[in-house]
């Protein structure tokens, strides 16, 4: 048996059947005694009570099995767009993926998003077309659609018989092609000149040679083999399992290299103790070992230390889920305990090289949340902080009146959080309607300096800052033009931490991003100067520099995909334009059209309300977080919670008595 595990993600748009496929693979390979059902709430990977009730995957889950002598960890991920951040984190620890597509619904919004991510990360991918036994299932037409809209270099390895009927089954496709279809060699030759020459001039390659080239190009993510089948009936599952076992590469394993790994999930045991799920890329981890966890945040990289009190390796050696204690080797996944400070996204050692980092789009929505019962607001804040260990994007903001607001990806995530607060913490929470989260970006360069003892405050500190625009998507970069030894380390740290915290509220109260802040001047007077002087002065200097630079407010948008009848294309497109949207790609499929667009998040509800009337109730709408764009018209303001360093007098009153903040 191959000892290095293959960590295989099962990905799909919601309801395409990925959890059912995971369950079928576990059952067929002896990891389960009985086949579970999503409808009955009895699947292995949807183990949470909330997941079973809703019939959707909310948390990433790992299930091990032995497949043709290979140890495979199946990683079942959420399919709903509100949990895309959970999926992106899982992608960072995968070796390969199976993308599940419904033979009935075909390509859906999340299908496109996932395939783009898989191709960008260069993850070897197999495509499994599920539900061939359902009425309306397509095979050849869907394959053509997949090639046109998803990935051009697809190689079908099975065909279907009786698609759309309960008796649907699959047959292997010869690698040399069939029924006038180009063979696998024709597709593979696009990346192999020697193979192309043999196809043109001869002798033609043997099937074993084609299969080896297929394995190599699949491993390099140059082509994607396609399988058809049904997770419910089991049709086509054997062929998919053979593809997983023979086409997907084993990850490299170097036990002698320094330990490198990523924490991709965190939950709590029944007693409340944190459990961290980590994928190890190199080196070894052992029980009782001291561990340094590195965390990359907007405020910089921080390190949290701890000691592993228990290490359970996810393995299928002794039956499904039976842990192996003690040592985690490269490629493996383990559950760690004894690390109270651990959070999702923490890493051990250096960042993973050789693969682009997962892109985690920040939430574009915000909602005020209150505890229903008096006196529980503090407990609510603590509970949300605990949930933030599982999702770093769960970030709260406290207004001057004590109310909390919470960043969100969507309404379904809000409902799930409310349910978890009630079930896990006994807190009934009330969420207000979600509102968009805007962001500010500098439009020019601004400089501000305040010398020690100058101005009305007379802080014992000198701080000079320059703020300038940075490339879109780059976030916040902090730099120094002063010498490191010009200040004590604690003073340097105070300036940087305060700058990063201060950028959470720009000129109009929105978070500032895509900028470079450079320290251009510092000074101090011993023994009077303290870190507090720098923490109090820096917001004033930062806001003056930002005022000089100027900012532009950007509104969050969502990528929209509407499937509508052909004769409603004009009215729907016109309504999207009226709502401030931008029409994107359109695609015809029979008597229906798929219309892509970018729409301000604030107008999504209006489009959703209008679509049934515009399409006679026959339209469907999907969306996901997109980019943002400059606000058209008067930009909105957000109430400040930082004492307003834009007004020095008001800010100094706040420092003297924070309760005076408006």
XYZ file of C-alpha atoms in Angstrom:
662
model
C 0.000 0.000 0.000
C 1.196 3.539 -0.781
C 1.985 5.093 2.598
C 1.828 8.796 1.667
C -1.854 9.777 1.773
C -3.606 11.450 -1.142
C -5.704 14.367 0.124
C -8.570 14.532 -2.341
C -11.145 17.310 -2.302
C -14.744 16.642 -3.346
C -16.065 19.948 -4.723
C -19.356 21.014 -6.292
C -22.117 23.545 -6.531
C -24.697 22.989 -3.815
C -26.965 19.963 -4.457
C -24.816 18.503 -7.253
C -24.280 15.406 -5.103
C -20.757 15.714 -3.691
C -21.656 14.500 -0.187
C -23.551 11.550 -1.705
C -20.471 10.781 -3.826
C -18.235 10.914 -0.755
C -20.595 8.529 1.034
C -20.667 6.148 -1.946
C -16.852 6.030 -2.227
C -16.517 5.318 1.498
C -19.133 2.562 1.312
C -17.760 0.899 -1.822
C -14.268 0.701 -0.317
C -15.239 -0.776 3.023
C -14.954 2.353 5.154
C -18.684 2.257 5.933
C -20.876 -0.689 6.855
C -24.022 1.036 5.537
C -24.677 3.729 2.955
C -25.877 7.007 4.453
C -28.316 9.455 2.878
C -28.291 13.251 2.705
C -32.096 13.335 2.744
C -32.217 11.196 5.880
C -29.404 13.098 7.574
C -27.276 9.973 7.974
C -24.134 10.784 5.975
C -20.711 10.450 7.558
C -19.169 13.794 6.621
C -22.231 15.932 7.428
C -21.916 14.954 11.072
C -23.152 18.195 12.621
C -26.751 18.382 13.806
C -27.250 21.586 11.840
C -25.836 20.034 8.651
C -28.130 17.031 8.979
C -31.187 19.215 9.474
C -30.439 21.543 6.557
C -29.077 18.866 4.229
C -26.065 20.997 3.273
C -22.370 20.846 4.105
C -21.312 23.743 6.326
C -17.923 22.592 7.606
C -15.060 20.900 5.794
C -14.851 17.246 6.849
C -12.185 14.559 6.336
C -12.969 10.875 5.780
C -10.203 8.281 5.176
C -10.356 5.102 3.092
C -8.140 2.634 1.276
C -8.588 2.716 -2.494
C -6.653 0.215 -4.623
C -3.898 0.100 -2.029
C -3.746 3.875 -1.621
C -4.546 5.759 1.562
C -6.949 8.504 0.461
C -8.326 11.262 2.668
C -11.590 12.481 1.158
C -12.120 16.161 1.998
C -15.808 17.047 1.687
C -16.296 20.816 1.331
C -19.338 23.138 1.467
C -21.145 23.830 -1.794
C -23.114 26.958 -0.884
C -21.508 30.255 -2.028
C -21.867 31.731 1.486
C -19.171 29.290 2.632
C -16.705 29.884 -0.216
C -14.017 30.948 2.293
C -14.223 27.479 3.880
C -13.701 25.929 0.434
C -10.753 28.182 -0.407
C -9.017 27.209 2.833
C -9.528 23.527 2.029
C -8.038 24.010 -1.440
C -4.750 25.079 0.139
C -4.200 21.605 1.651
C -5.368 19.400 -1.222
C -3.262 17.260 -3.562
C -6.042 16.812 -6.123
C -9.775 17.244 -6.551
C -12.930 15.689 -7.972
C -15.291 18.357 -9.309
C -18.873 17.083 -9.282
C -21.298 18.384 -11.928
C -24.984 17.501 -12.122
C -25.951 15.844 -15.411
C -29.312 17.626 -15.149
C -28.455 21.172 -14.043
C -25.048 21.188 -15.746
C -22.622 24.043 -15.142
C -23.770 26.294 -12.303
C -22.350 29.455 -10.779
C -20.244 27.741 -8.119
C -19.026 25.172 -10.663
C -17.346 27.954 -12.646
C -15.863 29.522 -9.527
C -14.405 26.235 -8.318
C -12.938 25.310 -11.703
C -11.259 28.710 -11.973
C -9.685 28.179 -8.550
C -8.561 24.644 -9.403
C -6.932 25.766 -12.632
C -5.270 28.758 -10.964
C -3.856 26.506 -8.232
C -2.848 23.914 -10.855
C -4.523 21.140 -8.860
C -4.927 17.817 -10.698
C -8.677 17.453 -11.235
C -11.104 14.752 -12.292
C -14.636 15.735 -13.300
C -17.505 13.478 -12.253
C -20.847 14.055 -13.985
C -23.367 12.855 -11.401
C -27.085 11.988 -11.549
C -27.064 10.291 -14.974
C -30.063 8.243 -13.762
C -32.267 11.297 -13.260
C -34.819 12.508 -15.766
C -33.335 15.225 -17.967
C -29.756 14.001 -17.609
C -27.465 14.896 -20.496
C -24.235 13.289 -21.652
C -22.778 14.319 -25.029
C -24.457 17.745 -24.977
C -23.221 18.394 -21.453
C -19.707 17.289 -22.358
C -19.683 19.842 -25.181
C -20.940 22.484 -22.734
C -18.197 21.599 -20.258
C -15.542 21.937 -22.934
C -16.920 25.258 -24.107
C -17.535 26.947 -20.772
C -15.475 25.157 -18.106
C -12.270 23.565 -19.386
C -11.360 22.971 -23.046
C -9.067 19.952 -22.612
C -11.424 17.330 -21.241
C -10.940 13.627 -21.901
C -14.012 11.421 -21.319
C -13.052 7.969 -20.037
C -16.597 6.552 -19.854
C -19.781 6.958 -21.870
C -23.387 6.474 -20.785
C -26.153 4.099 -21.824
C -29.743 5.011 -21.005
C -28.953 8.437 -19.543
C -32.014 10.006 -17.936
C -33.512 6.683 -16.846
C -33.186 4.684 -13.589
C -31.320 1.994 -15.550
C -28.553 4.362 -16.700
C -25.115 2.776 -16.744
C -21.631 3.507 -18.039
C -19.190 1.919 -20.483
C -15.432 2.519 -20.784
C -14.289 4.717 -23.679
C -11.241 3.506 -25.611
C -8.353 5.942 -25.352
C -8.222 5.915 -29.145
C -11.715 7.500 -29.255
C -15.130 6.344 -30.430
C -18.111 7.440 -32.507
C -16.126 10.072 -34.361
C -14.986 11.697 -31.124
C -11.318 12.685 -30.954
C -9.293 10.228 -28.919
C -7.338 11.025 -25.804
C -4.123 11.173 -27.831
C -5.482 14.061 -29.911
C -6.038 16.146 -26.792
C -2.781 15.071 -25.146
C -0.808 15.950 -28.293
C -1.550 19.638 -27.692
C 1.063 19.502 -24.899
C 3.451 16.916 -26.392
C 5.145 17.516 -29.733
C 6.564 13.972 -29.924
C 3.082 12.514 -29.523
C 1.763 14.924 -32.162
C 4.483 13.857 -34.589
C 3.582 10.193 -34.115
C -0.096 10.910 -34.702
C 0.745 12.692 -37.957
C 3.640 10.614 -39.294
C 3.289 7.330 -37.404
C 3.678 4.869 -35.949
C 0.588 5.577 -33.797
C 1.131 5.342 -30.033
C 0.020 2.210 -28.194
C -2.766 2.459 -25.632
C -0.307 1.962 -22.739
C 1.739 4.931 -23.980
C -1.387 7.072 -24.216
C -2.409 6.053 -20.705
C 0.998 7.007 -19.306
C 0.845 10.384 -21.042
C -2.687 10.828 -19.675
C -1.409 10.168 -16.172
C 1.421 12.690 -16.562
C -0.721 15.453 -17.997
C -3.476 14.893 -15.448
C -0.875 15.178 -12.674
C 0.352 18.430 -14.236
C -3.250 19.772 -14.411
C -2.976 20.156 -18.198
C -6.021 17.955 -18.912
C -9.051 16.844 -16.918
C -10.437 13.305 -17.331
C -14.250 13.095 -17.228
C -16.326 10.316 -15.666
C -20.099 9.832 -15.719
C -22.160 8.029 -13.116
C -24.610 8.157 -10.237
C -23.658 8.424 -6.574
C -27.067 7.037 -5.584
C -27.131 3.953 -7.822
C -23.374 3.361 -7.862
C -23.122 3.467 -11.663
C -19.698 4.639 -12.831
C -18.221 4.662 -9.325
C -15.761 1.835 -10.046
C -14.348 3.699 -13.055
C -14.011 6.912 -11.039
C -12.232 5.030 -8.240
C -9.803 3.536 -10.757
C -9.115 7.016 -12.097
C -8.419 8.318 -8.602
C -6.082 5.415 -7.882
C -4.138 5.495 -11.153
C -4.221 9.071 -12.501
C -3.687 11.280 -9.460
C -0.121 11.715 -8.192
C 1.150 10.979 -4.703
C 2.382 14.129 -2.953
C 6.117 14.489 -2.251
C 7.183 13.407 1.226
C 10.358 14.647 2.940
C 10.554 13.701 6.603
C 14.022 15.240 6.995
C 12.977 18.739 5.931
C 11.725 21.294 8.482
C 8.113 20.815 9.477
C 5.660 22.779 7.280
C 1.905 22.530 7.576
C -1.391 24.413 7.530
C -4.317 24.409 9.948
C -7.411 24.261 7.726
C -10.160 23.592 10.270
C -10.793 24.096 13.972
C -13.620 22.732 16.102
C -14.209 21.866 19.732
C -14.519 18.560 21.540
C -17.501 17.907 23.801
C -15.629 19.368 26.753
C -14.907 22.587 24.841
C -11.244 21.838 24.108
C -10.029 23.092 20.742
C -9.140 20.566 18.050
C -7.032 21.741 15.112
C -6.961 19.877 11.785
C -3.548 20.250 10.173
C -2.121 19.053 6.860
C 1.621 18.419 6.990
C 3.666 19.025 3.833
C 7.136 18.116 5.132
C 8.929 17.123 8.317
C 7.375 15.394 11.321
C 5.077 16.375 14.182
C 4.935 14.441 17.458
C 2.919 14.444 20.641
C 4.410 16.600 23.426
C 6.273 18.639 20.802
C 6.377 22.413 21.245
C 4.930 24.158 18.216
C 5.173 27.699 16.852
C 2.111 28.693 14.812
C 2.507 31.660 12.457
C -0.516 33.804 11.637
C -0.587 36.267 8.722
C -3.010 39.112 9.430
C -3.534 42.697 8.344
C -1.642 43.786 11.461
C 1.366 41.670 10.419
C 2.588 38.156 11.173
C 2.202 36.978 14.746
C 3.381 33.763 16.377
C 1.435 31.660 18.865
C 3.332 28.972 20.769
C 1.984 25.841 22.402
C 2.609 22.186 23.113
C 0.769 19.320 21.400
C -0.918 17.346 24.173
C -2.508 14.833 21.803
C -2.006 14.019 18.115
C -4.481 11.758 16.277
C -3.558 10.947 12.686
C -6.512 10.542 10.318
C -6.065 7.017 8.939
C -8.085 4.166 7.505
C -5.648 1.471 8.682
C -7.826 0.148 11.478
C -11.242 1.031 10.130
C -12.937 4.256 9.239
C -11.861 7.138 11.423
C -9.691 5.033 13.758
C -6.877 7.348 14.876
C -3.201 6.533 14.909
C -1.533 8.247 17.860
C 1.794 9.950 18.160
C 3.518 10.936 14.888
C 2.312 12.812 11.800
C 4.324 12.228 8.630
C 4.397 14.320 5.406
C 1.171 14.291 3.414
C -0.910 13.277 6.407
C -3.720 15.021 8.264
C -3.965 14.973 12.041
C -6.139 16.384 14.792
C -4.075 18.313 17.349
C -5.052 19.187 20.911
C -3.397 21.304 23.544
C -3.140 24.490 21.429
C -5.660 26.930 22.952
C -4.495 29.843 20.793
C -4.791 28.067 17.432
C -6.946 29.529 14.627
C -7.858 28.482 11.113
C -5.143 29.532 8.664
C -2.251 29.217 11.132
C 0.822 27.623 9.616
C 3.783 25.662 10.880
C 7.070 26.658 9.280
C 7.429 28.596 6.045
C 4.534 29.192 3.677
C 3.969 26.478 1.064
C 6.117 27.045 -2.017
C 5.427 26.121 -5.617
C 1.703 26.826 -5.659
C -0.255 30.109 -5.718
C -1.919 30.998 -2.448
C -5.663 30.603 -2.104
C -7.497 33.876 -2.596
C -9.911 34.589 0.205
C -12.275 37.382 -0.753
C -13.247 39.389 2.347
C -16.954 39.408 3.203
C -18.956 42.114 1.468
C -21.841 42.246 3.964
C -22.305 43.353 7.533
C -25.111 42.925 10.057
C -25.710 44.321 13.525
C -26.186 41.533 16.053
C -27.661 41.783 19.547
C -28.338 39.300 22.314
C -32.089 38.807 22.744
C -31.834 38.546 26.533
C -30.486 41.470 28.579
C -27.054 40.980 30.075
C -25.782 38.557 27.429
C -24.041 41.069 25.166
C -20.656 40.284 26.735
C -21.261 36.562 26.343
C -22.257 37.168 22.715
C -18.966 38.943 22.039
C -17.030 36.063 23.641
C -18.975 33.475 21.623
C -18.290 35.279 18.349
C -14.603 35.473 19.272
C -14.615 31.697 19.787
C -16.276 31.158 16.393
C -13.644 33.431 14.833
C -11.063 30.743 15.638
C -12.854 28.588 13.051
C -13.340 31.399 10.510
C -10.929 34.377 10.611
C -13.390 36.432 8.551
C -15.822 36.459 11.491
C -14.790 39.895 12.696
C -16.810 42.075 15.034
C -16.908 45.841 15.269
C -18.145 47.588 18.403
C -19.943 50.893 17.893
C -19.866 53.705 20.439
C -23.295 52.645 21.743
C -22.018 49.130 22.462
C -23.754 47.350 19.580
C -21.835 44.710 17.625
C -21.679 44.375 13.856
C -20.460 41.250 12.129
C -18.915 40.656 8.701
C -20.750 38.062 6.584
C -20.698 36.428 3.154
C -24.474 36.029 2.918
C -27.864 35.474 4.525
C -27.455 31.674 4.819
C -24.229 32.141 6.769
C -26.084 34.573 9.060
C -28.782 31.968 9.727
C -26.179 29.299 10.447
C -24.300 31.556 12.878
C -27.526 32.401 14.711
C -28.318 28.687 15.014
C -24.823 27.856 16.275
C -24.905 30.646 18.861
C -28.125 29.156 20.235
C -27.048 25.498 20.134
C -23.437 25.789 21.249
C -23.468 28.823 23.536
C -27.088 29.131 24.640
C -27.326 32.670 23.262
C -30.397 33.765 21.328
C -29.102 36.383 18.891
C -31.035 38.829 16.758
C -29.478 39.875 13.463
C -30.490 43.060 11.685
C -30.744 43.127 7.902
C -27.418 42.750 6.130
C -25.868 45.865 4.607
C -22.916 46.216 2.203
C -19.394 46.777 3.509
C -17.655 49.519 1.545
C -13.895 50.099 1.367
C -11.701 53.123 0.828
C -8.592 53.369 -1.331
C -6.135 56.288 -1.523
C -6.263 58.303 -4.759
C -2.979 60.176 -4.265
C 0.023 60.517 -1.981
C -0.203 62.274 1.369
C 2.460 63.131 3.938
C 2.092 64.288 7.551
C 4.631 64.828 10.344
C 4.184 65.874 13.958
C 7.276 66.650 15.968
C 7.801 65.797 19.607
C 6.122 68.341 21.885
C 4.436 70.251 19.057
C 0.726 70.796 18.650
C -1.977 70.943 21.304
C -1.338 67.408 22.581
C 2.379 67.643 23.416
C 2.955 63.890 23.061
C 6.511 62.839 23.799
C 6.920 61.372 20.308
C 7.710 62.296 16.719
C 5.877 60.466 13.951
C 5.949 61.107 10.198
C 3.960 59.012 7.719
C 3.497 58.837 3.961
C 0.371 57.205 2.507
C 0.211 56.253 -1.164
C -1.854 53.956 -3.411
C -0.820 50.345 -3.997
C -1.922 47.860 -6.695
C -5.482 46.578 -6.521
C -5.776 43.525 -4.303
C -2.416 44.022 -2.607
C -3.883 44.984 0.772
C -1.896 47.091 3.218
C 1.886 47.316 3.032
C 3.837 48.847 5.903
C 7.371 50.115 5.338
C 10.055 52.188 7.089
C 12.508 54.721 5.756
C 13.861 55.326 9.251
C 16.531 53.150 10.807
C 15.330 50.263 12.947
C 17.659 51.304 15.768
C 16.331 54.871 15.843
C 13.603 53.821 18.270
C 13.176 51.114 20.904
C 11.518 48.035 19.456
C 8.343 48.583 21.506
C 7.885 52.039 19.941
C 8.283 50.652 16.405
C 5.713 47.997 17.219
C 3.324 50.586 18.673
C 3.434 52.673 15.467
C 2.869 49.698 13.147
C 0.045 48.180 15.179
C -1.692 51.544 15.466
C -1.345 52.257 11.735
C -2.917 48.922 10.824
C -5.687 49.390 13.372
C -6.272 52.988 12.266
C -6.728 51.954 8.640
C -9.879 50.085 9.640
C -11.604 53.491 9.605
C -10.719 55.835 6.761
C -11.886 59.358 5.992
C -15.509 58.241 5.625
C -15.327 55.514 8.266
C -14.710 52.538 5.940
C -11.669 50.260 6.031
C -8.741 51.459 3.904
C -7.012 48.911 1.679
C -4.544 48.676 -1.222
C -2.146 51.260 0.136
C 1.431 51.615 1.337
C 2.096 53.414 4.609
C 5.733 54.407 5.115
C 7.283 55.731 8.318
C 9.433 58.668 7.225
C 10.311 60.255 10.555
C 10.514 59.225 14.225
C 11.807 60.718 17.426
C 11.637 60.206 21.177
C 12.899 61.664 24.440
C 14.217 59.416 27.183
C 12.955 58.789 29.797
C 9.656 60.600 29.155
C 8.573 58.846 25.927
C 6.437 55.719 26.199
C 4.771 53.381 23.717
C 1.458 55.001 24.690
C 2.693 58.329 23.280
C 3.210 56.698 19.877
C -0.103 54.847 20.031
C -1.991 58.069 20.780
C -0.166 60.282 18.278
C -0.075 57.918 15.288
C -3.858 58.081 14.515
C -3.679 61.881 14.244
C -0.725 61.756 11.851
C -2.233 58.899 9.838
C -5.542 60.722 9.290
C -3.746 63.931 8.274
C -1.678 61.990 5.722
C -4.776 60.184 4.488
C -6.669 63.484 4.193
C -3.832 64.859 2.090
C -3.890 61.787 -0.148
C -7.674 61.636 -0.431
C -9.667 58.427 -0.680
C -12.320 56.982 -2.939
C -15.059 54.738 -1.567
C -15.609 51.422 -3.367
C -18.788 49.361 -3.158
C -18.821 45.541 -3.035
C -20.266 43.719 -6.025
C -21.439 40.208 -6.682
C -20.905 38.105 -9.763
C -24.384 37.151 -10.901
C -25.534 34.324 -13.130
C -29.177 34.215 -14.224
C -30.649 31.284 -16.155
C -33.690 32.607 -17.996
C -36.023 31.843 -20.940
C -34.757 33.124 -24.277
C -37.572 35.662 -24.751
C -36.876 37.342 -21.380
C -33.222 38.145 -22.071
C -33.928 41.782 -23.020
C -36.093 42.706 -19.996
C -33.742 40.989 -17.521
C -30.662 42.678 -19.014
C -32.443 46.026 -18.927
C -33.365 45.574 -15.252
C -29.783 44.679 -14.344
C -28.598 47.851 -16.095
C -31.186 49.924 -14.205
C -29.834 48.547 -10.944
C -26.331 49.714 -11.830
C -25.081 46.338 -13.031
C -22.690 45.548 -15.855
C -23.632 42.773 -18.291
C -20.976 40.121 -18.784
C -20.874 36.879 -20.753
C -24.084 35.388 -22.130
C -24.477 31.803 -23.253
C -27.275 30.100 -25.156
C -28.431 26.588 -24.264
C -31.480 25.503 -26.241
C -34.414 27.786 -25.458
C -32.704 29.209 -22.366
C -29.919 31.699 -21.822
C -27.351 32.063 -19.076
C -26.725 35.742 -18.425
C -23.662 36.836 -16.467
C -23.365 40.226 -14.808
C -21.693 42.202 -12.041
C -24.127 43.919 -9.680
C -23.654 46.066 -6.563
C -24.307 43.957 -3.492
C -26.763 46.565 -2.231
C -29.046 45.939 -5.237
C -29.034 42.123 -5.196
C -32.295 41.822 -3.278
C -34.054 44.038 -5.810
C -32.940 41.819 -8.670
C -34.025 38.701 -6.799
C -37.455 40.224 -6.178
C -37.861 41.300 -9.824
C -36.682 38.105 -11.540
C -39.843 35.976 -11.079
C -42.025 38.654 -12.657
C -39.605 39.221 -15.516
C -39.301 35.507 -16.338
C -42.833 34.199 -15.561
C -41.345 32.417 -12.573
C -39.016 30.359 -14.823
C -35.745 32.133 -14.015
C -33.112 31.121 -11.492
C -30.415 33.304 -9.977
C -27.023 32.522 -8.446
C -24.384 34.886 -7.155
C -21.040 34.891 -5.405
C -18.775 37.570 -3.906
C -17.074 39.534 -6.674
C -14.737 42.500 -6.821
C -15.631 46.060 -5.878
C -15.815 49.294 -7.833
C -15.910 53.053 -7.137
C -19.232 54.264 -5.792
C -21.249 56.209 -8.315
C -22.703 59.358 -6.789
C -22.420 60.452 -3.161
C -20.448 57.877 -1.170
C -21.959 56.598 2.095
C -20.441 57.369 5.480
C -19.976 55.018 8.390
C -20.133 56.148 12.032
C -16.702 56.232 13.623
C -15.766 54.314 16.767
C -12.160 55.537 17.165
C -12.728 58.950 18.762
C -12.407 60.664 15.355
C -8.701 61.567 14.935
C -9.789 63.675 11.937
C -10.814 66.271 14.541
C -7.914 66.746 16.996
C -10.038 68.395 19.682
C -12.695 65.687 19.603
C -9.985 63.003 19.549
C -8.180 64.466 22.595
C -11.471 64.575 24.500
C -11.934 60.904 23.589
C -8.463 60.040 24.915
C -9.319 61.795 28.165
C -12.717 60.071 28.434
C -13.680 57.416 25.825
C -17.310 57.620 26.940
C -17.489 61.025 25.238
C -17.128 59.428 21.796
C -20.194 59.968 19.656
